[in-house]
Every structure is written in structure tokens, then in C-alpha cells.
């Protein structure tokens, strides 16, 4: 807010004041920036649908609508195995994974701001599918023999 004063050259001088409100509108001049050059994560092939794999983090130096982001998977999502929560950037499992069919994925994730025109950036996400140990634990031997003395502390 500015206050403007005007006065005349009369004697006595008369003056008047006015308040001026200045609204500065943000120009959409910054692309979204990811907080890492790339992202990497591992996930078990037995993970259930909807399991979170990783969160893609990005910021935009603009303000308001120009800084609000929308995340999407641009490429590499073979078989639509993954989905992404568009406002939070959380990468989720969308289809059952099979390490023998696809041991790893290289996704390209796009962050686009909501400015006009929209600006965007992309980042690579490497996801390694790991084998879950489905076998129950078992002892090496069926029987074990242990000798203890009566007054011995464990």
C-alpha cells in the first residue's frame, strides 16, 4: 500500500491524501525443480496393490497457482504397473509385479505447474523389483541338545 500526498502552492497550502493498493501478480517464470537429480527405490514383487513405492519431491519458486504442481508418469510405465498420486507425487503399485518378467523399471515422471502457460520438468525414477522370502523360517537340525547346570544363570 502506498500513501500519496498532493498539495497546492497556495498560502496557506492545502493538501490531500490518497491510499493506493498495488497488487503484484506472479509471472509463471520458474519450472518445477526436483529435489534430487534422480530417484531410486526397491519394492518386493509380492507387495500389494496400492503400496507406496516412493515419493517424488519437487518445488516451484513461483507463487500461488503458478507453484501448484501436477505429477504424472510420462514414460517407462510398462504394463501400467505404477500410478502416481497427482498432487502429492506418491508413486504407487497399480498392477501385480513379477520380477521374472520385469526385474526393474525406468520411469520418467513429469511435474507440471498450473500456471498459464504451464511449465514442466521431468526426472528419472529407477525401481528395482526384489524377491520376497516367502519360505517360513526353519531350523538347520530337527533336535538340539543343551546342558545346563542347576544354579547357572542363563
mmCIF file of C-alpha atoms in Angstrom:
data_model
loop_
_atom_site.group_PDB
_atom_site.id
_atom_site.type_symbol
_atom_site.label_atom_id
_atom_site.label_comp_id
_atom_site.label_asym_id
_atom_site.label_seq_id
_atom_site.Cartn_x
_atom_site.Cartn_y
_atom_site.Cartn_z
ATOM 1 C CA UNK A 1 0.000 0.000 0.000
ATOM 2 C CA UNK A 2 1.235 3.462 -0.870
ATOM 3 C CA UNK A 3 0.115 6.803 0.500
ATOM 4 C CA UNK A 4 0.191 9.678 -1.998
ATOM 5 C CA UNK A 5 0.127 13.291 -0.848
ATOM 6 C CA UNK A 6 -0.713 16.225 -3.133
ATOM 7 C CA UNK A 7 -0.593 19.910 -2.214
ATOM 8 C CA UNK A 8 -1.007 23.189 -3.946
ATOM 9 C CA UNK A 9 1.240 26.255 -3.920
ATOM 10 C CA UNK A 10 -1.328 28.472 -2.248
ATOM 11 C CA UNK A 11 -0.992 30.254 1.028
ATOM 12 C CA UNK A 12 -1.893 28.536 3.174
ATOM 13 C CA UNK A 13 -1.027 25.343 1.318
ATOM 14 C CA UNK A 14 -3.797 22.800 1.044
ATOM 15 C CA UNK A 15 -3.203 19.124 0.688
ATOM 16 C CA UNK A 16 -4.954 15.816 0.261
ATOM 17 C CA UNK A 17 -4.002 12.170 0.814
ATOM 18 C CA UNK A 18 -4.908 9.011 -1.055
ATOM 19 C CA UNK A 19 -4.048 5.402 -0.380
ATOM 20 C CA UNK A 20 -3.142 3.251 -3.347
ATOM 21 C CA UNK A 21 -3.188 -0.528 -3.159
ATOM 22 C CA UNK A 22 -0.771 -2.239 -5.544
ATOM 23 C CA UNK A 23 -1.350 -5.906 -6.366
ATOM 24 C CA UNK A 24 1.691 -7.643 -7.833
ATOM 25 C CA UNK A 25 0.804 -10.673 -9.936
ATOM 26 C CA UNK A 26 3.296 -13.527 -10.105
ATOM 27 C CA UNK A 27 4.588 -14.336 -13.569
ATOM 28 C CA UNK A 28 4.978 -18.053 -14.209
ATOM 29 C CA UNK A 29 8.713 -17.902 -14.896
ATOM 30 C CA UNK A 30 10.065 -20.875 -12.918
ATOM 31 C CA UNK A 31 9.969 -24.538 -13.912
ATOM 32 C CA UNK A 32 9.326 -27.127 -11.197
ATOM 33 C CA UNK A 33 12.606 -28.357 -9.682
ATOM 34 C CA UNK A 34 13.042 -31.876 -8.330
ATOM 35 C CA UNK A 35 14.832 -32.268 -5.006
ATOM 36 C CA UNK A 36 17.058 -35.000 -6.468
ATOM 37 C CA UNK A 37 18.677 -35.490 -9.887
ATOM 38 C CA UNK A 38 17.014 -38.933 -9.990
ATOM 39 C CA UNK A 39 15.094 -41.207 -7.640
ATOM 40 C CA UNK A 40 15.692 -44.885 -6.879
ATOM 41 C CA UNK A 41 13.612 -47.349 -4.920
ATOM 42 C CA UNK A 42 13.188 -51.068 -4.305
ATOM 43 C CA UNK A 43 9.905 -52.899 -3.914
ATOM 44 C CA UNK A 44 9.042 -56.546 -3.216
ATOM 45 C CA UNK A 45 7.329 -58.338 -6.067
ATOM 46 C CA UNK A 46 4.746 -59.547 -3.535
ATOM 47 C CA UNK A 47 3.791 -56.003 -2.475
ATOM 48 C CA UNK A 48 0.050 -55.404 -2.566
ATOM 49 C CA UNK A 49 -1.707 -53.079 -4.986
ATOM 50 C CA UNK A 50 -1.708 -49.505 -3.717
ATOM 51 C CA UNK A 51 1.583 -49.904 -1.842
ATOM 52 C CA UNK A 52 3.663 -46.712 -1.848
ATOM 53 C CA UNK A 53 6.975 -47.139 -3.679
ATOM 54 C CA UNK A 54 8.462 -43.668 -3.180
ATOM 55 C CA UNK A 55 7.516 -40.002 -3.105
ATOM 56 C CA UNK A 56 8.754 -37.706 -5.844
ATOM 57 C CA UNK A 57 9.612 -34.327 -4.340
ATOM 58 C CA UNK A 58 9.675 -31.087 -6.318
ATOM 59 C CA UNK A 59 9.332 -27.356 -5.650
ATOM 60 C CA UNK A 60 8.407 -24.363 -7.783
ATOM 61 C CA UNK A 61 9.749 -20.888 -6.927
ATOM 62 C CA UNK A 62 6.634 -19.175 -8.280
ATOM 63 C CA UNK A 63 3.653 -18.276 -6.075
ATOM 64 C CA UNK A 64 0.025 -19.347 -5.898
ATOM 65 C CA UNK A 65 -1.393 -21.280 -8.834
ATOM 66 C CA UNK A 66 1.940 -20.973 -10.670
ATOM 67 C CA UNK A 67 3.590 -23.029 -7.901
ATOM 68 C CA UNK A 68 0.930 -25.741 -7.613
ATOM 69 C CA UNK A 69 2.088 -28.957 -9.271
ATOM 70 C CA UNK A 70 0.539 -31.916 -11.014
ATOM 71 C CA UNK A 71 2.594 -35.142 -11.217
ATOM 72 C CA UNK A 72 2.233 -37.731 -13.974
ATOM 73 C CA UNK A 73 4.150 -40.689 -15.386
ATOM 74 C CA UNK A 74 5.441 -39.588 -18.794
ATOM 75 C CA UNK A 75 7.042 -42.853 -19.961
ATOM 76 C CA UNK A 76 8.536 -46.201 -18.959
ATOM 77 C CA UNK A 77 5.429 -47.499 -17.219
ATOM 78 C CA UNK A 78 5.405 -50.866 -18.981
ATOM 79 C CA UNK A 79 2.122 -52.686 -18.410
ATOM 80 C CA UNK A 80 0.832 -49.706 -16.382
ATOM 81 C CA UNK A 81 2.452 -51.299 -13.336
ATOM 82 C CA UNK A 82 2.535 -47.999 -11.429
ATOM 83 C CA UNK A 83 0.343 -44.976 -10.827
ATOM 84 C CA UNK A 84 1.146 -41.638 -9.241
ATOM 85 C CA UNK A 85 -0.934 -39.529 -6.901
ATOM 86 C CA UNK A 86 -1.126 -36.310 -8.965
ATOM 87 C CA UNK A 87 -0.888 -33.693 -6.207
ATOM 88 C CA UNK A 88 1.463 -35.384 -3.711
ATOM 89 C CA UNK A 89 3.772 -37.223 -6.136
ATOM 90 C CA UNK A 90 3.443 -40.573 -4.347
ATOM 91 C CA UNK A 91 4.291 -43.464 -6.686
ATOM 92 C CA UNK A 92 2.021 -46.481 -6.116
ATOM 93 C CA UNK A 93 1.840 -50.088 -7.300
ATOM 94 C CA UNK A 94 -1.077 -50.413 -9.741
ATOM 95 C CA UNK A 95 -0.581 -53.983 -11.029
ATOM 96 C CA UNK A 96 0.882 -57.154 -9.544
ATOM 97 C CA UNK A 97 4.659 -57.153 -10.116
ATOM 98 C CA UNK A 98 6.660 -60.120 -11.423
ATOM 99 C CA UNK A 99 10.439 -59.957 -11.117
ATOM 100 C CA UNK A 100 10.941 -62.738 -13.702
ATOM 101 C CA UNK A 101 9.008 -60.735 -16.308
ATOM 102 C CA UNK A 102 10.327 -57.256 -15.406
ATOM 103 C CA UNK A 103 13.150 -57.011 -12.821
ATOM 104 C CA UNK A 104 13.372 -53.210 -12.961
ATOM 105 C CA UNK A 105 11.595 -50.148 -14.323
ATOM 106 C CA UNK A 106 12.919 -46.805 -15.502
ATOM 107 C CA UNK A 107 10.049 -44.339 -15.247
ATOM 108 C CA UNK A 108 10.087 -40.730 -16.371
ATOM 109 C CA UNK A 109 7.929 -38.629 -14.038
ATOM 110 C CA UNK A 110 6.735 -35.168 -15.059
ATOM 111 C CA UNK A 111 5.915 -32.313 -12.682
ATOM 112 C CA UNK A 112 3.866 -29.571 -14.358
ATOM 113 C CA UNK A 113 2.779 -26.359 -12.661
ATOM 114 C CA UNK A 114 -0.748 -24.964 -13.035
ATOM 115 C CA UNK A 115 0.335 -21.636 -14.499
ATOM 116 C CA UNK A 116 -0.562 -20.306 -17.948
ATOM 117 C CA UNK A 117 1.288 -21.407 -19.918
ATOM 118 C CA UNK A 118 2.171 -24.440 -17.813
ATOM 119 C CA UNK A 119 5.879 -25.154 -17.249
ATOM 120 C CA UNK A 120 7.162 -28.660 -16.550
ATOM 121 C CA UNK A 121 10.244 -30.715 -15.738
ATOM 122 C CA UNK A 122 10.981 -34.449 -15.750
ATOM 123 C CA UNK A 123 13.031 -36.827 -13.618
ATOM 124 C CA UNK A 124 14.033 -40.493 -13.931
ATOM 125 C CA UNK A 125 12.820 -42.970 -11.306
ATOM 126 C CA UNK A 126 14.618 -46.339 -11.159
ATOM 127 C CA UNK A 127 12.587 -49.064 -9.445
ATOM 128 C CA UNK A 128 14.169 -52.448 -8.697
ATOM 129 C CA UNK A 129 11.807 -55.362 -8.079
ATOM 130 C CA UNK A 130 13.172 -57.622 -5.334
ATOM 131 C CA UNK A 131 12.341 -61.194 -4.371
ATOM 132 C CA UNK A 132 10.421 -61.627 -1.165
ATOM 133 C CA UNK A 133 11.450 -64.518 1.036
ATOM 134 C CA UNK A 134 8.177 -66.456 1.104
ATOM 135 C CA UNK A 135 9.577 -69.516 2.903
ATOM 136 C CA UNK A 136 8.914 -69.791 6.650
ATOM 137 C CA UNK A 137 11.978 -69.835 8.889
ATOM 138 C CA UNK A 138 13.310 -73.295 9.719
ATOM 139 C CA UNK A 139 15.983 -74.792 11.929
ATOM 140 C CA UNK A 140 19.068 -76.421 10.441
ATOM 141 C CA UNK A 141 18.564 -79.522 12.624
ATOM 142 C CA UNK A 142 15.470 -81.196 13.981
ATOM 143 C CA UNK A 143 16.800 -81.683 17.515
ATOM 144 C CA UNK A 144 19.229 -79.674 19.642
ATOM 145 C CA UNK A 145 20.761 -80.754 22.963
ATOM 146 C CA UNK A 146 21.724 -78.208 25.580
ATOM 147 C CA UNK A 147 23.186 -78.965 29.008
ATOM 148 C CA UNK A 148 22.590 -76.550 31.882
ATOM 149 C CA UNK A 149 23.786 -76.670 35.454
ATOM 150 C CA UNK A 150 21.213 -76.284 38.173
ATOM 151 C CA UNK A 151 22.451 -72.960 39.627
ATOM 152 C CA UNK A 152 23.786 -71.472 36.397
ATOM 153 C CA UNK A 153 22.325 -68.192 35.232
ATOM 154 C CA UNK A 154 21.148 -68.119 31.638
#
